[in-house]
Coordinates of C-alpha atoms and ligand atoms in Angstrom, one line a residue:
X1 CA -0.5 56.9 132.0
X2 CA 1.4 60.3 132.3
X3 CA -0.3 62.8 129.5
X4 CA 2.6 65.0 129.3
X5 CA 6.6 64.4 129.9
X6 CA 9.3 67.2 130.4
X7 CA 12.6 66.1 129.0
X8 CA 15.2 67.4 130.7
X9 CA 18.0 66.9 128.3
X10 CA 19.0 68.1 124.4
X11 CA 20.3 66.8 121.6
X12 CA 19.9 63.3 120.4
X13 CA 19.0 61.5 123.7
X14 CA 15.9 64.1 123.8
X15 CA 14.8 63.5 120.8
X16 CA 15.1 59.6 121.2
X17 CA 12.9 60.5 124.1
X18 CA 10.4 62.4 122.8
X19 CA 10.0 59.7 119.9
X20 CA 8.7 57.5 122.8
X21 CA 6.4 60.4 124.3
X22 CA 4.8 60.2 120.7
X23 CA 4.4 56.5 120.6
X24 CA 2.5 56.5 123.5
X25 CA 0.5 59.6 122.7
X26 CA 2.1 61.7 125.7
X27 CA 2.7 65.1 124.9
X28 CA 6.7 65.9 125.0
X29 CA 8.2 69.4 126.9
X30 CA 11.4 70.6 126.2
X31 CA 13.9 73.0 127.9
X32 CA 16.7 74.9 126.1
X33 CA 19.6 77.1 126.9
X34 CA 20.6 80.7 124.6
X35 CA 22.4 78.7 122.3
X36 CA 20.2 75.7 121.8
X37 CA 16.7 77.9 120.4
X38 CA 17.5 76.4 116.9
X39 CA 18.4 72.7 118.5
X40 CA 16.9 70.0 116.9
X41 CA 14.8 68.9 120.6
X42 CA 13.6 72.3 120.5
X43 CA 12.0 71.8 116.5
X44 CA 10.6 68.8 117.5
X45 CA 9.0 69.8 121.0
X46 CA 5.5 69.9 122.0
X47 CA 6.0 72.8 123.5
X48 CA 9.8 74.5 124.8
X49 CA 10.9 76.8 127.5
X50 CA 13.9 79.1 128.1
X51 CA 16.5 77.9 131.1
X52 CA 18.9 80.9 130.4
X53 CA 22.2 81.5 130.0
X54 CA 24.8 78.2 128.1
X55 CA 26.3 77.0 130.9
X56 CA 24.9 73.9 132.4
X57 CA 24.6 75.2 135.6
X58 CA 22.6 77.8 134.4
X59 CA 20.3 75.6 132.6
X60 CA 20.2 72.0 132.2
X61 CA 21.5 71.6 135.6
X62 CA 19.6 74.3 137.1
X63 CA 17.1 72.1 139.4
X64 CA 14.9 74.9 140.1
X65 CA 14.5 76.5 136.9
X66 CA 13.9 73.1 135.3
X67 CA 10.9 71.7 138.0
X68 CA 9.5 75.5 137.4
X69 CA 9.2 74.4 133.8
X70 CA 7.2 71.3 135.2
X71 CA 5.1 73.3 137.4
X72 CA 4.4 75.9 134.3
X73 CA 3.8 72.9 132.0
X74 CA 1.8 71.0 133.6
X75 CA 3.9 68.1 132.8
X76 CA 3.5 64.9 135.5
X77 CA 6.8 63.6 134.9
X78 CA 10.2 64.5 133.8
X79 CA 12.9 62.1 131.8
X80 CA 16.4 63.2 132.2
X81 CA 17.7 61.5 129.4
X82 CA 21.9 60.7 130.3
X83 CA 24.6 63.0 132.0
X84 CA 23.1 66.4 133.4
X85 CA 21.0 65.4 136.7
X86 CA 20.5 61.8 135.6
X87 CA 22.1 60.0 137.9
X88 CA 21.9 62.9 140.6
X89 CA 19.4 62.0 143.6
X90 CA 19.0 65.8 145.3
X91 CA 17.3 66.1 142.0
X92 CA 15.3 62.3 141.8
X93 CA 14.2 63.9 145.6
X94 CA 12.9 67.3 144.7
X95 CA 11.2 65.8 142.0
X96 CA 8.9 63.5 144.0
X97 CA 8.7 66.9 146.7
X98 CA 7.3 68.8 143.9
X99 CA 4.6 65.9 142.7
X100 CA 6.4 65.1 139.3
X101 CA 7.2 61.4 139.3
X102 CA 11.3 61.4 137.8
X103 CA 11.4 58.6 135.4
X104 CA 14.6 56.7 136.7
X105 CA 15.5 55.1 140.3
X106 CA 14.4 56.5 143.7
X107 CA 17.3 59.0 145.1
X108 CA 17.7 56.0 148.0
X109 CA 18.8 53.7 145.0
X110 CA 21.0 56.2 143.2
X111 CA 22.6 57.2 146.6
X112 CA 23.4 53.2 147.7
X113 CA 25.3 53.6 143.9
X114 CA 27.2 57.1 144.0
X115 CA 29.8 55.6 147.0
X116 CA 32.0 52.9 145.4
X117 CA 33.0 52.2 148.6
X118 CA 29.0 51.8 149.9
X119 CA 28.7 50.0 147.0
X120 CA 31.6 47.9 147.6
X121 CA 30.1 47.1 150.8
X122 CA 26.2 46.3 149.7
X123 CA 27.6 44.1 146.9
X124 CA 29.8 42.2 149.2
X125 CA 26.9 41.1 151.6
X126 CA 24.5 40.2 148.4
X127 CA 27.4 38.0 147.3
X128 CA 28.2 39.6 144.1
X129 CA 31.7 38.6 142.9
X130 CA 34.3 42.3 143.1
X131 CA 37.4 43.0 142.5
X132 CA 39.5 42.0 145.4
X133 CA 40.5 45.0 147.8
X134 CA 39.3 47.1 150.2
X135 CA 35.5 48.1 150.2
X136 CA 36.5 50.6 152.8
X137 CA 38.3 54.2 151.9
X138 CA 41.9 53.8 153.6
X139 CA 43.1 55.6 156.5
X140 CA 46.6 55.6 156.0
X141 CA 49.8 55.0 153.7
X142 CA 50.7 51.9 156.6
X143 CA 47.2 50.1 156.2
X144 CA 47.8 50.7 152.1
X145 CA 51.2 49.2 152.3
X146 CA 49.6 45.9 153.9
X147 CA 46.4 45.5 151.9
X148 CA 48.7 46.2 148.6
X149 CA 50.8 43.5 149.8
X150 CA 48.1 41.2 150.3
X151 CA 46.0 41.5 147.3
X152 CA 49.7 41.4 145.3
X153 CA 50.4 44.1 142.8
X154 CA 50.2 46.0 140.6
X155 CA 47.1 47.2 142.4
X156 CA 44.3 49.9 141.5
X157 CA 43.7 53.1 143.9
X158 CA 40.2 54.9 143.2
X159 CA 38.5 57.7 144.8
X160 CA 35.1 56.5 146.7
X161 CA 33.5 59.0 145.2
X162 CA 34.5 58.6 141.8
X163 CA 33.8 56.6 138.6
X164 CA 34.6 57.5 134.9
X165 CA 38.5 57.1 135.9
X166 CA 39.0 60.3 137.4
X167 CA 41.2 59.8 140.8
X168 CA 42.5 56.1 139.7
X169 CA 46.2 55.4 139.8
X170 CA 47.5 52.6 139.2
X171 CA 50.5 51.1 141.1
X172 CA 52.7 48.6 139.3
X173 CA 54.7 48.3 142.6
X174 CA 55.4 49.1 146.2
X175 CA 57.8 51.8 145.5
X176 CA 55.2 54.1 143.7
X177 CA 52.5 53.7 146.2
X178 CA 52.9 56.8 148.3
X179 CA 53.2 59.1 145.8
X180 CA 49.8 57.5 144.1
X181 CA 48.1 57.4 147.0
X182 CA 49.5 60.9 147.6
X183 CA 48.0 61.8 144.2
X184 CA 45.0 60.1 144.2
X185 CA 44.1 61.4 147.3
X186 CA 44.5 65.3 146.2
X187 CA 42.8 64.6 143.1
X188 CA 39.8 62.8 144.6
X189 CA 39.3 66.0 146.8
X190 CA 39.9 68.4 144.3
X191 CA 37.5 66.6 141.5
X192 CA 34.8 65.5 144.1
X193 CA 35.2 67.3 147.3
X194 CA 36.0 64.0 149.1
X195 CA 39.7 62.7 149.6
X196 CA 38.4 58.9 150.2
X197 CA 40.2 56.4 148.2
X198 CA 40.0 52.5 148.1
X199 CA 42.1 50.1 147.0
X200 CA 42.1 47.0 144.4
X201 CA 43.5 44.8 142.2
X202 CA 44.3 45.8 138.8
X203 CA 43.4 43.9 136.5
X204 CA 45.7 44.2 132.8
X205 CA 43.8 44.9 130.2
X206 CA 40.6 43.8 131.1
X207 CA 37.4 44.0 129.1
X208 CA 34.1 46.5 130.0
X209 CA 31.0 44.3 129.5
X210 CA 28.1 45.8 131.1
X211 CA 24.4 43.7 131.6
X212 CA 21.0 46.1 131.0
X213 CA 18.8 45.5 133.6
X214 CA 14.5 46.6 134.4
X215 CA 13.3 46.6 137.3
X216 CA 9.1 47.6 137.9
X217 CA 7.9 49.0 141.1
X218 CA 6.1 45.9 142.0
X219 CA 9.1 43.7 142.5
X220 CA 10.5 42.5 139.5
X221 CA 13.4 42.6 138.1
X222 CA 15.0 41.3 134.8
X223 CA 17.9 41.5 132.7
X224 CA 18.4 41.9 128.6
X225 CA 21.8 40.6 128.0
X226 CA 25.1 42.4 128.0
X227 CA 27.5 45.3 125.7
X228 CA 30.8 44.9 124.9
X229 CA 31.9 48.5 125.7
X230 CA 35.9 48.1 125.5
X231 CA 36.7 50.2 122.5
X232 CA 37.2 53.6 125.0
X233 CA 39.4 56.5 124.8
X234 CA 40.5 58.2 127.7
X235 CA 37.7 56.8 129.6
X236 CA 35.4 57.8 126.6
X237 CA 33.2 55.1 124.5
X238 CA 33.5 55.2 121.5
X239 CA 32.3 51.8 119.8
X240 CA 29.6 49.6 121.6
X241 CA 28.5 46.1 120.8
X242 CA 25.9 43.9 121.6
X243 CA 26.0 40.8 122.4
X244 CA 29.8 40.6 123.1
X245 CA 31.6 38.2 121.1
X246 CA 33.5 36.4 124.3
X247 CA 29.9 35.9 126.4
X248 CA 28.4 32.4 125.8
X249 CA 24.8 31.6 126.8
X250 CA 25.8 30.2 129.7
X251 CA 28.0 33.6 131.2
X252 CA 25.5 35.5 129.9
X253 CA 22.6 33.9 132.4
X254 CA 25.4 33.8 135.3
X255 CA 26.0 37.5 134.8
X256 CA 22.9 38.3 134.0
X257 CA 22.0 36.8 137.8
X258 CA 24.7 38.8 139.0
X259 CA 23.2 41.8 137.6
X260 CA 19.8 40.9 138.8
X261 CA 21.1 40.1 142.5
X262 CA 23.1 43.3 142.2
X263 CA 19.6 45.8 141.3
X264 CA 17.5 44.1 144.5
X265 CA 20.4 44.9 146.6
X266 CA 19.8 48.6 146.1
X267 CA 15.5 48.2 145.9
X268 CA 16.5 49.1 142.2
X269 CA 13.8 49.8 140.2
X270 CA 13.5 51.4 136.4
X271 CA 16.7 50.7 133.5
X272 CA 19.8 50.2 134.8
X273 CA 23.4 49.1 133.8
X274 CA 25.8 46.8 136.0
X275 CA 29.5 47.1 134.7
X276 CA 31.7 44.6 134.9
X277 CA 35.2 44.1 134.4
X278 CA 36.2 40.6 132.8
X279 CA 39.7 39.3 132.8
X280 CA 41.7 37.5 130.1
X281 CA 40.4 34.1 131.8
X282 CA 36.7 35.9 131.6
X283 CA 36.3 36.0 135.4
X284 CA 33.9 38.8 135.9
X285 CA 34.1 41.5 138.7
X286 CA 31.3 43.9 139.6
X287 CA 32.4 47.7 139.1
X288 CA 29.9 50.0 139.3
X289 CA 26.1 50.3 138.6
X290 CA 24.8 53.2 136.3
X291 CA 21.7 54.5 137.5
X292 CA 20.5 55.5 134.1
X293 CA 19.5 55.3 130.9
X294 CA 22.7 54.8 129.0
X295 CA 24.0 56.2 125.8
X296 CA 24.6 52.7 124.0
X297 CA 21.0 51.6 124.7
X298 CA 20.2 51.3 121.0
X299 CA 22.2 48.1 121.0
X300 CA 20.2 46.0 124.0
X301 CA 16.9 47.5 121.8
X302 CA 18.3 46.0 118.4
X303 CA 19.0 42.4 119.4
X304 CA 16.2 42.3 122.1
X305 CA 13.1 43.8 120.1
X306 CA 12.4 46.3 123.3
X307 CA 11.6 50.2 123.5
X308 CA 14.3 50.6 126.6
X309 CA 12.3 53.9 126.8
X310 CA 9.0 52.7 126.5
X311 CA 9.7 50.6 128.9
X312 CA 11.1 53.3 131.4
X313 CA 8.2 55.1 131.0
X314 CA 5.7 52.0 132.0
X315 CA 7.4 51.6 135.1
X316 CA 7.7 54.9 136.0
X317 CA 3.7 55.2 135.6
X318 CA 3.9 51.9 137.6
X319 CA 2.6 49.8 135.5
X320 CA 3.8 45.7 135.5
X321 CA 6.4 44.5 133.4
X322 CA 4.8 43.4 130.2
X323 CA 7.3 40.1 130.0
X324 CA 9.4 37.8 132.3
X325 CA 13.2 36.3 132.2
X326 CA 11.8 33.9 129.8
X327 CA 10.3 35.9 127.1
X328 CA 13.8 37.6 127.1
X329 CA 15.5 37.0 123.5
X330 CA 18.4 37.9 121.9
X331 CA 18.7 38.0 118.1
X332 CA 21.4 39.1 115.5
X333 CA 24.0 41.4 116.3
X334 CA 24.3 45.3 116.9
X335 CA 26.7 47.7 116.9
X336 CA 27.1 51.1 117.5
X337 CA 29.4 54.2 116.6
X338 CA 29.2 57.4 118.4
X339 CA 29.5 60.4 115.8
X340 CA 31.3 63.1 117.8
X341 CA 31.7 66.8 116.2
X342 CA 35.9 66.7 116.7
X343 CA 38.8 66.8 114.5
X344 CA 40.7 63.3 114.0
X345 CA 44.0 65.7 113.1
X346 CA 43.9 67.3 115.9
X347 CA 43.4 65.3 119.2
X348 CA 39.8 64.9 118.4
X349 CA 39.7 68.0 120.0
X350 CA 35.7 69.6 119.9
X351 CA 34.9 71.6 116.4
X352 CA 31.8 73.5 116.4
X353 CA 30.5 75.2 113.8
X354 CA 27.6 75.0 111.2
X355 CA 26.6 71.8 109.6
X356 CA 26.7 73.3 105.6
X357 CA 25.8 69.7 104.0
X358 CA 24.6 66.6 105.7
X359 CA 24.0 63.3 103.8
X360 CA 23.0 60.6 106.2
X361 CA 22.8 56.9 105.8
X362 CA 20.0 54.7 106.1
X363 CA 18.8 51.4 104.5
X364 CA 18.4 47.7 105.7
X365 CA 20.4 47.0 109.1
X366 CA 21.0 51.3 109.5
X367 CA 19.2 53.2 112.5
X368 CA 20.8 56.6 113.7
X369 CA 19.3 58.9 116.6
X370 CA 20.9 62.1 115.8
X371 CA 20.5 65.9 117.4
X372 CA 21.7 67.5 114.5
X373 CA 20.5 68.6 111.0
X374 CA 21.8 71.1 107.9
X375 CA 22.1 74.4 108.3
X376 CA 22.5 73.9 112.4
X377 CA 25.2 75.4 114.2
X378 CA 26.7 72.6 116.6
X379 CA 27.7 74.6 120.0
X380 CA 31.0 74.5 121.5
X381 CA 29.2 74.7 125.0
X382 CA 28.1 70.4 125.7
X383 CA 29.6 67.4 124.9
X384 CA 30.1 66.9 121.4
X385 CA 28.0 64.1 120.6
X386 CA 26.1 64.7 117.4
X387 CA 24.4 61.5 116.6
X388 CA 24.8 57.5 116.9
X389 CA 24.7 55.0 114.3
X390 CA 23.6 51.6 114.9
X391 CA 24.4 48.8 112.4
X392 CA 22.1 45.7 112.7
X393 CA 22.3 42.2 111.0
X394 CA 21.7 38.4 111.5
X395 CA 25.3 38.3 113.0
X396 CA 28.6 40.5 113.3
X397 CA 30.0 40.1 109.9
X398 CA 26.3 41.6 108.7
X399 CA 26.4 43.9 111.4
X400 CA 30.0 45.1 110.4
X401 CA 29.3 45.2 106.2
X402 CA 26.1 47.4 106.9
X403 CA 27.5 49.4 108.9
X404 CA 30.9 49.7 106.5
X405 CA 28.6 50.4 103.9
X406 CA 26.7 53.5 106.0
X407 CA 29.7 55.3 106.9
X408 CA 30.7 55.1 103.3
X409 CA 27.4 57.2 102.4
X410 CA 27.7 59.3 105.7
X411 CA 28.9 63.3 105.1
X412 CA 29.0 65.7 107.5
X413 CA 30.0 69.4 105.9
X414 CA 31.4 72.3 108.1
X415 CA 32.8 70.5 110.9
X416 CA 35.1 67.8 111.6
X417 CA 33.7 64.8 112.3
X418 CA 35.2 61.8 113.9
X419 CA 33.7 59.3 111.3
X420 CA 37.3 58.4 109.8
X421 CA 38.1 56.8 113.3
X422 CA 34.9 54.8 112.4
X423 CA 35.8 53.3 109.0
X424 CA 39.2 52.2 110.2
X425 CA 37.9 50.4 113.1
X426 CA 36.0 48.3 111.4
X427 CA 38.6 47.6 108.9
X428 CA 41.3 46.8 111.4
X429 CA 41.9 43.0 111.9
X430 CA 41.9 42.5 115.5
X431 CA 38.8 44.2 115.8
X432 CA 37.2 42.4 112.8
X433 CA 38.4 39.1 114.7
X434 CA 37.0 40.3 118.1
X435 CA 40.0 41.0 119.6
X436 CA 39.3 43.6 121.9
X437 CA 40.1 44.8 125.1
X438 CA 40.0 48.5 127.0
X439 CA 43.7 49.2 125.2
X440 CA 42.6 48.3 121.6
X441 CA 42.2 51.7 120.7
X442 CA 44.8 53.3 122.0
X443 CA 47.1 50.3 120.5
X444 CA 45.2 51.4 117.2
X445 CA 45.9 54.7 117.5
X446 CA 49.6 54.4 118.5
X447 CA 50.2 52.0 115.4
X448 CA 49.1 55.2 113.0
X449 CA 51.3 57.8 115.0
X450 CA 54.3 55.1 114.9
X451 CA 54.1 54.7 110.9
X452 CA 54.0 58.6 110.4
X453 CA 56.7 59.3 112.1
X454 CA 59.0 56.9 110.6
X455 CA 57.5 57.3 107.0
X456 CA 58.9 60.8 106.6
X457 CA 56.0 62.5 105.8
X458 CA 56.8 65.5 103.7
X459 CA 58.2 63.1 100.9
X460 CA 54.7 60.1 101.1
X461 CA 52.6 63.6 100.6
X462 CA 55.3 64.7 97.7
X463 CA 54.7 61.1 96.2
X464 CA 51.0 61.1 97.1
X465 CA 50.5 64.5 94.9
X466 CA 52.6 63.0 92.3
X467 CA 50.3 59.9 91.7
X468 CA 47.1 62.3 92.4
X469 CA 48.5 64.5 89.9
X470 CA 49.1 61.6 87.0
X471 CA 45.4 60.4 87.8
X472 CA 44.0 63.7 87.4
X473 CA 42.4 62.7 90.7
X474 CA 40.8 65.2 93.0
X475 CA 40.8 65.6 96.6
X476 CA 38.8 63.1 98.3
X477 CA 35.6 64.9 100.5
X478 CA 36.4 68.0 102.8
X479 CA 36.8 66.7 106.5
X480 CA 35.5 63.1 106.5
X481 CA 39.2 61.8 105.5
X482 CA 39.3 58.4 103.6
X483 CA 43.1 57.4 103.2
X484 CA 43.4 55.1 105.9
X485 CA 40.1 53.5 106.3
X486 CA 40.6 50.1 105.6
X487 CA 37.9 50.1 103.1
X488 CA 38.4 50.3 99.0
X489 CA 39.3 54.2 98.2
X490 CA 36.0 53.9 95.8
X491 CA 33.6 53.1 98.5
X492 CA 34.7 55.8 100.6
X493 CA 35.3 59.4 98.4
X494 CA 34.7 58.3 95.1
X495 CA 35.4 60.7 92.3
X496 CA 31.4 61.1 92.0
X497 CA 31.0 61.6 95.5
X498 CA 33.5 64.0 96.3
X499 CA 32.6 66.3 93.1
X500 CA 29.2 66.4 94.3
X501 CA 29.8 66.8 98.1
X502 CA 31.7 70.4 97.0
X503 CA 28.9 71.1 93.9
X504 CA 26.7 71.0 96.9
X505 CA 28.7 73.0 99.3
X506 CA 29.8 75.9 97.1
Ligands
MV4_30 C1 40.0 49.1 136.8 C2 40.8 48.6 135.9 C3 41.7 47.5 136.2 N1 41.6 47.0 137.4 N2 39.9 48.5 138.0 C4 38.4 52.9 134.5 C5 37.1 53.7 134.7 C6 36.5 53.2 135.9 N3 35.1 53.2 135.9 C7 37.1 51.8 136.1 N4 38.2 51.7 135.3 C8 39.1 50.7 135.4 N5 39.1 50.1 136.6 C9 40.8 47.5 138.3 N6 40.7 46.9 139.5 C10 40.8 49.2 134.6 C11 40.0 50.3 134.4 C12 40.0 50.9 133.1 C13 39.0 50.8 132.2 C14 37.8 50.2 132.6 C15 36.7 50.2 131.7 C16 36.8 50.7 130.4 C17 38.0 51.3 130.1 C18 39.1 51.4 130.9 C19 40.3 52.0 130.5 C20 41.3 52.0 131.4 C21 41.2 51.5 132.7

């Protein structure tokens, strides 16, 4: 077993790392840019290293600086966590050049994944059911004009080299395909540097149901049941579930072969995620396959009983999977929210700044892996994800009322926070009936911007002060919001609360 692991990440995904380092008795390094000294990965590390300057490419991108670290260290193997070089195989390469086994797939694997269209193509011979279209990019706006017609509108263009939605257009009919394809084109080459695009079917709003799969280096390969990821905005997660309220036992094992069929194809080996897209009449379509370990892993660990990590880091040392297909699980019901430091009131737009007062939940059914802590100053400079809170229970409704009951106790002073979002989701009746789809939130969203327009709001906050005034009520809680939350006033900002948030922040 490795004695000593570089973790080439921040914030909460290197600490959920370095938890697993601990477990296992291996010695955690971390690596940190100017503005991250005083990050939580850095307090917790074994030992820490400077990269340099904030930017990514100057740090947690920076592939030499980083396997320097590892030479320096001594460490024998380096975790990338999600995002930064995770998924990028120049960097899975140089790793095994410079003797540090990279816990994740082989570069070969990550490579056969990076081309939709390659992928397109591998899935296609390993009979894995895909969207219907073109697995090849294509060459011109005739050959678009017939495949379009074939596959019937509206129809999808995406750049090859893509993912994430960037470069996708979709074409509700013949007359606006030139200018997509037009679009799509100069958009794929100016976001990736390569002007291949392919087409398919669109499919109205479908769901995102992804299957976790593990995959050892001596051949096998298994899968731990799906997420529901469909509650997105603008291509973002925001809410994942697990298992999805619309897969039955027997769609989960069919996709779950899918999955399985889709990892051998690519001589996958370590975690990784198979997305698919489902359709109103729950046909499933392969999308894409994330070479990684993913940000909503908590919930496959919650209903499973598995260290996703733990488990990464057995393969990688190439040890045996410790289980089979069979031994494989599921139980009770998770769900998680993903705390981003952004303003609700303003776009969700990043807000940065320094964490004055932090009260976080905890309890029966609560787990959170969070980067940040009081009296931190949250950088402007990476994504804004502060921490993630997993709810747990026997089933959803348990899942839901402990996770209602957590956000009520959560406060995050200094900075906007995007936990209002939270406490209206899981208030709103569609979602509390499973109704959900990748348009939910924006639906959500729309039906708030709709009412405040037509509500007049300079005279609702003249009545609102009014009945705040003949209360003698106070102002509920500085930044977390609590009007339209879905839950009773009192369990969100109650008098007590609020008072003693301020007491505490004067
Ligand atoms: C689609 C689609 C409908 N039909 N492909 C968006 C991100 C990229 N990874 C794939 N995406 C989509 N591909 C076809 N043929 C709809 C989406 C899509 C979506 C997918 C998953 C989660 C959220 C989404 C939001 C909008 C569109």
């Amino acid at each position: 077993m490795f004695k000593k692991i570089l973790i080439a990440n921040r914030g909460e995904i290197a600490v959920r790392v370095l938890r697993a380092c601990h477990e296992m008795g291996i010695a955690a390094v971390m690596v940190y840019s100017d503005v991250d000294r005083a990050a939580l990965h850095v307090r917790k590390a074994d030992e820490a290293y400077p990269l340099g300057a904030a930017a990514a490419s100057e740090s947690y991108l920076n592939i030499p600086k980083i396997l320097d670290v590892a030479r320096r260290s001594g460490a024998d193997a380096i975790h990338p966590g999600y995002g930064f070089l995770s998924e990028n195989a120049k960097f899975a390469q140089a790793c095994r050049d410079a003797g540090v086994k990279f816990i994740g797939p082989t570069a070969a694997a990550m490579d056969a994944m990076g081309s939709k269209t390659r992928a397109r193509q591998a899935m296609e011979k390993a009979g894995v059911p895909f969207v219907p279209g073109t697995s090849r990019g294509v060459e011109s706006f005739q050959e678009a004009e017939q495949v379009a017609a074939r596959i019937g509108y509206p129809v999808m263009l995406k750049a090859a080299a893509g993912g994430g939605g960037k470069g996708m257009r979709l074409v509700p009919a013949p007359a606006q395909l030139k200018s997509s394809l037009e679009a799509a084109r100069s958009e794929a080459q100016s976001s990736f540097g390569d002007d291949e695009v392919y087409i398919e079917k669109a499919i109205i709003n479908p769901r995102h149901i992804e299957m976790q799969v593990l995959a050892d280096e001596h051949g096998n390969t298994v899968y731990l049941g799906e997420r529901e990821c469909s509650l997105q905005r603008r291509h973002q997660k925001v809410l994942e579930e697990a298992p999805s309220p619309i897969v039955d036992a027997e769609m989960r094992r069919r996709m779950g072969e899918v999955a399985v069929r889709v990892a051998r194809a690519a001589d996958y080996t370590n975690a990784g995620t198979v997305e698919f897209l489902v359709d109103q009449q729950k046909n499933f379509y392969f999308l894409e396959m994330n070479t990684r370990l993913q940000v909503e892993h908590p919930v496959t660990e919650l209903v499973t009983g598995l260290d996703l990590v733990h488990l990464q880091i057995s393969i990688a040392a190439e040890e045996k999977l410790p289980f089979t297909q069979e031994d494989v699980r599921a139980r009770g019901h998770a769900i998680e929210c993903r705390i981003y430091a952004e303003d609700p009131d303003n776009n969700y737009f990043p807000s940065p700044g320094e964490i004055t007062l932090l009260l976080e939940p905890s309890g029966p059914g609560i787990r959170q892996d969070s980067g940040m802590y009081e009296g931190w100053n949250v950088p402007l400079a990476y994504d804004p994800l502060l921490a993630k809170l997993i709810g747990y229970g026997t089933d959803r409704e348990q899942a839901i009322s402990r996770l209602r009951r957590a956000l009520s106790e959560y406060f995050v002073g200094g900075i906007k926070t995007n936990l209002s979002l939270f406490r209206r989701i899981l208030g709103d009746a569609d979602f509390l009936s499973a109704k959900l789809d990748t348009g939910f939130l924006d639906r959500m969203l729309k039906r708030t911007e709709d009412k405040s327009v037509d509500s007049r709001p300079a005279e609702v906050a003249a009545i609102a002060a009014g009945v705040f005034a003949a209360l003698g009520a106070t102002v509920p809680g500085a930044g977390n919001g609590g009007g339209s939350s879905g839950l009773p006033a009192d369990q969100v900002t109650s008098n007590w609360k609020s008072a003693s948030r301020r007491e505490a922040l004067r």
